[in-house]
Tab-separated table of C-alpha atoms in Angstrom:
chain	number	residue	atom	x	y	z
A	143	MET	CA	65.440	-149.652	-177.168
A	144	ASP	CA	66.762	-147.252	-179.611
A	145	ILE	CA	63.246	-145.960	-180.945
A	146	ARG	CA	65.227	-144.367	-184.232
A	147	LYS	CA	66.794	-147.529	-184.911
A	148	GLU	CA	63.617	-149.569	-184.567
A	149	LEU	CA	61.797	-146.816	-186.511
A	150	LEU	CA	64.536	-146.899	-189.405
A	151	ALA	CA	64.686	-150.665	-189.309
A	152	GLU	CA	61.159	-151.691	-190.394
A	153	HIS	CA	58.256	-149.588	-191.974
A	154	SER	CA	54.954	-151.541	-190.917
A	155	ARG	CA	52.034	-151.299	-188.773
A	156	ALA	CA	53.204	-154.038	-186.372
A	157	GLN	CA	56.702	-152.579	-185.962
A	158	ALA	CA	54.679	-149.208	-185.315
A	159	LEU	CA	52.715	-151.044	-182.647
A	160	ARG	CA	55.897	-152.910	-181.199
A	161	ILE	CA	57.493	-149.585	-180.376
A	162	SER	CA	53.917	-147.939	-179.148
A	163	ALA	CA	53.755	-150.938	-176.574
A	164	TRP	CA	57.324	-150.612	-175.462
A	165	ILE	CA	56.588	-146.759	-175.090
A	166	GLY	CA	53.510	-147.598	-173.114
A	167	ALA	CA	52.404	-144.811	-170.480
A	168	ASP	CA	56.276	-143.924	-170.058
A	169	ALA	CA	56.556	-140.167	-170.253
A	170	THR	CA	60.177	-140.292	-170.750
A	171	ARG	CA	60.071	-142.667	-173.468
A	172	PHE	CA	57.203	-140.896	-175.069
A	173	ALA	CA	59.365	-137.192	-175.004
A	174	LYS	CA	62.091	-139.456	-177.195
A	175	LEU	CA	59.599	-140.368	-179.581
A	176	MET	CA	58.187	-136.752	-179.499
A	177	LYS	CA	61.927	-135.474	-180.316
A	178	LEU	CA	62.204	-137.446	-183.628
A	179	PHE	CA	58.688	-136.990	-184.523
A	180	LEU	CA	59.056	-133.297	-184.323
A	181	GLU	CA	62.918	-132.718	-185.321
A	182	ASP	CA	64.465	-135.576	-187.237
A	183	GLU	CA	64.791	-135.998	-190.705
A	184	TYR	CA	61.790	-136.996	-192.944
A	185	ARG	CA	61.786	-140.606	-192.941
A	186	VAL	CA	62.059	-140.638	-189.306
A	187	VAL	CA	59.496	-138.087	-188.667
A	188	GLN	CA	57.049	-139.693	-191.208
A	189	ARG	CA	57.972	-143.092	-189.733
A	190	SER	CA	57.155	-141.948	-185.997
A	191	ALA	CA	54.067	-140.197	-186.789
A	192	LEU	CA	51.948	-143.662	-186.739
A	193	VAL	CA	53.498	-144.439	-183.480
A	194	VAL	CA	52.568	-141.024	-181.955
A	195	SER	CA	48.959	-141.786	-182.682
A	196	TYR	CA	49.082	-145.338	-181.672
A	197	VAL	CA	50.492	-143.986	-178.280
A	198	ALA	CA	47.836	-141.132	-177.923
A	199	ASP	CA	45.132	-143.637	-178.446
A	200	SER	CA	46.152	-145.652	-175.284
A	201	HIS	CA	47.499	-142.964	-173.224
A	202	PRO	CA	46.253	-139.673	-174.482
A	203	GLU	CA	47.488	-137.626	-171.031
A	204	LEU	CA	51.074	-138.130	-172.439
A	205	MET	CA	50.229	-135.858	-175.556
A	206	THR	CA	49.294	-132.518	-173.094
A	207	PRO	CA	53.017	-131.384	-172.832
A	208	HIS	CA	53.703	-131.943	-176.594
A	209	LEU	CA	50.389	-130.494	-177.953
A	210	THR	CA	51.746	-126.741	-178.715
A	211	ALA	CA	54.889	-128.186	-180.487
A	212	MET	CA	52.716	-130.485	-182.562
A	213	VAL	CA	50.343	-127.967	-183.496
A	214	ASP	CA	53.380	-125.514	-184.821
A	215	ARG	CA	54.668	-128.259	-186.270
A	216	MET	CA	51.794	-129.409	-188.326
A	217	ASN	CA	51.987	-125.854	-189.908
A	218	THR	CA	55.538	-126.129	-190.956
A	219	PRO	CA	55.950	-126.041	-195.049
A	220	GLY	CA	56.997	-129.140	-196.643
A	221	LEU	CA	56.218	-131.589	-193.740
A	222	PRO	CA	55.381	-135.292	-194.558
A	223	VAL	CA	51.712	-135.721	-194.841
A	224	ALA	CA	51.981	-138.276	-192.159
A	225	VAL	CA	52.575	-135.793	-189.769
A	226	LYS	CA	49.361	-133.470	-190.587
A	227	ARG	CA	47.419	-136.948	-190.896
A	228	ASN	CA	48.335	-138.078	-187.373
A	229	VAL	CA	48.327	-134.780	-185.564
A	230	LEU	CA	45.019	-134.076	-186.574
A	231	ARG	CA	44.011	-137.650	-185.787
A	232	VAL	CA	45.491	-137.115	-182.188
A	233	LEU	CA	43.543	-133.807	-182.006
A	234	GLU	CA	39.983	-135.148	-183.276
A	235	GLN	CA	40.163	-137.360	-180.096
A	236	LEU	CA	41.286	-134.758	-177.479
A	237	SER	CA	40.212	-131.933	-175.811
A	238	ILE	CA	42.285	-129.251	-177.447
A	239	PRO	CA	43.653	-126.732	-174.750
A	240	GLU	CA	41.726	-123.149	-175.568
A	241	GLU	CA	45.070	-121.638	-176.357
A	242	LEU	CA	45.392	-123.762	-179.145
A	243	HIS	CA	42.058	-123.237	-180.634
A	244	GLY	CA	43.074	-120.218	-183.113
A	245	PRO	CA	45.969	-122.122	-184.631
A	246	VAL	CA	44.270	-125.589	-184.992
A	247	MET	CA	41.082	-124.060	-186.467
A	248	ASN	CA	43.000	-121.924	-189.112
A	249	ALA	CA	45.260	-124.771	-190.323
A	250	SER	CA	42.245	-127.126	-190.567
A	251	PHE	CA	40.252	-124.546	-192.421
A	252	ALA	CA	43.393	-124.204	-194.574
A	253	PHE	CA	43.623	-128.265	-195.140
A	254	LEU	CA	40.088	-128.209	-196.200
A	255	GLU	CA	40.326	-125.537	-198.775
A	256	ASP	CA	43.646	-126.970	-200.356
A	257	PRO	CA	42.793	-128.779	-203.462
A	258	GLN	CA	46.226	-130.473	-203.058
A	259	GLN	CA	45.635	-131.969	-199.430
A	260	THR	CA	45.249	-135.641	-199.058
A	261	ILE	CA	41.862	-137.455	-198.233
A	262	ALA	CA	42.596	-138.558	-194.727
A	263	VAL	CA	44.011	-134.710	-193.893
A	264	LYS	CA	40.563	-133.548	-195.027
A	265	ALA	CA	38.640	-135.964	-193.427
A	266	PHE	CA	40.344	-135.432	-190.130
A	267	ALA	CA	39.974	-131.746	-190.095
A	268	MET	CA	36.532	-131.811	-190.750
A	269	THR	CA	35.957	-133.465	-187.825
A	270	VAL	CA	38.510	-131.221	-185.864
A	271	LEU	CA	36.720	-128.263	-187.206
A	272	ALA	CA	32.696	-129.913	-186.109
A	273	ASN	CA	34.448	-130.544	-182.360
A	274	LEU	CA	35.671	-126.781	-182.238
A	275	SER	CA	32.142	-125.889	-183.401
A	276	LYS	CA	30.927	-126.991	-180.183
A	277	THR	CA	32.979	-124.040	-178.500
A	278	TYR	CA	32.452	-121.603	-181.299
A	279	PRO	CA	29.066	-122.158	-182.828
A	280	GLU	CA	29.879	-118.893	-185.590
A	281	ILE	CA	32.145	-121.184	-187.496
A	282	LYS	CA	29.177	-123.710	-188.332
A	283	ASN	CA	28.135	-121.623	-191.601
A	284	GLU	CA	31.611	-121.308	-193.100
A	285	ILE	CA	32.040	-125.051	-192.312
A	286	LYS	CA	29.043	-125.982	-194.065
A	287	LEU	CA	29.972	-123.449	-197.194
A	288	ILE	CA	33.190	-125.696	-197.297
A	289	LEU	CA	31.721	-128.939	-196.862
A	290	ASP	CA	28.696	-128.168	-199.479
A	291	ASP	CA	31.007	-127.013	-201.956
A	292	LEU	CA	33.488	-130.509	-201.178
A	293	LEU	CA	30.426	-132.466	-201.779
A	294	GLU	CA	29.728	-131.001	-204.875
A	295	HIS	CA	33.076	-131.043	-206.482
A	296	GLU	CA	34.784	-133.936	-204.584
A	297	PRO	CA	34.792	-137.475	-206.232
A	298	ALA	CA	36.153	-139.160	-203.226
A	299	PRO	CA	33.842	-141.405	-201.583
A	300	ALA	CA	35.618	-140.943	-198.022
A	301	ILE	CA	35.314	-137.117	-198.084
A	302	ARG	CA	31.585	-137.498	-199.148
A	303	SER	CA	30.889	-139.625	-196.623
A	304	ARG	CA	32.620	-137.925	-193.789
A	305	ALA	CA	31.517	-134.336	-195.272
A	306	LYS	CA	27.801	-135.904	-195.031
A	307	LYS	CA	28.353	-137.117	-191.519
A	308	VAL	CA	29.903	-133.963	-190.217
A	309	LEU	CA	26.855	-131.640	-191.772
A	310	ALA	CA	24.421	-134.086	-189.896
A	311	ALA	CA	26.203	-133.213	-186.676
A	312	LEU	CA	26.341	-129.602	-187.180
């Protein structure tokens, strides 16, 4: 299968699931997908993001060699929101290597504090930070302050719901 060609042929959940099923647990196929996700043109990067998260759900072990590149990419200006959203979605479910804690934490706090950031990115960033607070309890107060502010000013029900859950977990 030519992954790039398939990504451009159709943009749907069904297509993303087909591609992720074809990749399966094959590290070589996944590496090809990651190359597209990290380096290709906007549309290909955007469409590959969902496939990456589906493969990560089924085969999280495939993510390990690519985590540093994913975290680096997540901080790239002008990045499709699909990349941020799906990288954070993957990170909220994985055990993040210690050397990436700082960059992930910084990016997550920045996303939470950015009023222009999308609801999904903020929601996933909250969970990533809550998970990291188990290792770094000193960040709990900062998370609480930001979430209290979001609860006071954010009208989106999804943000309010996730913030309440994260605050309860902290």
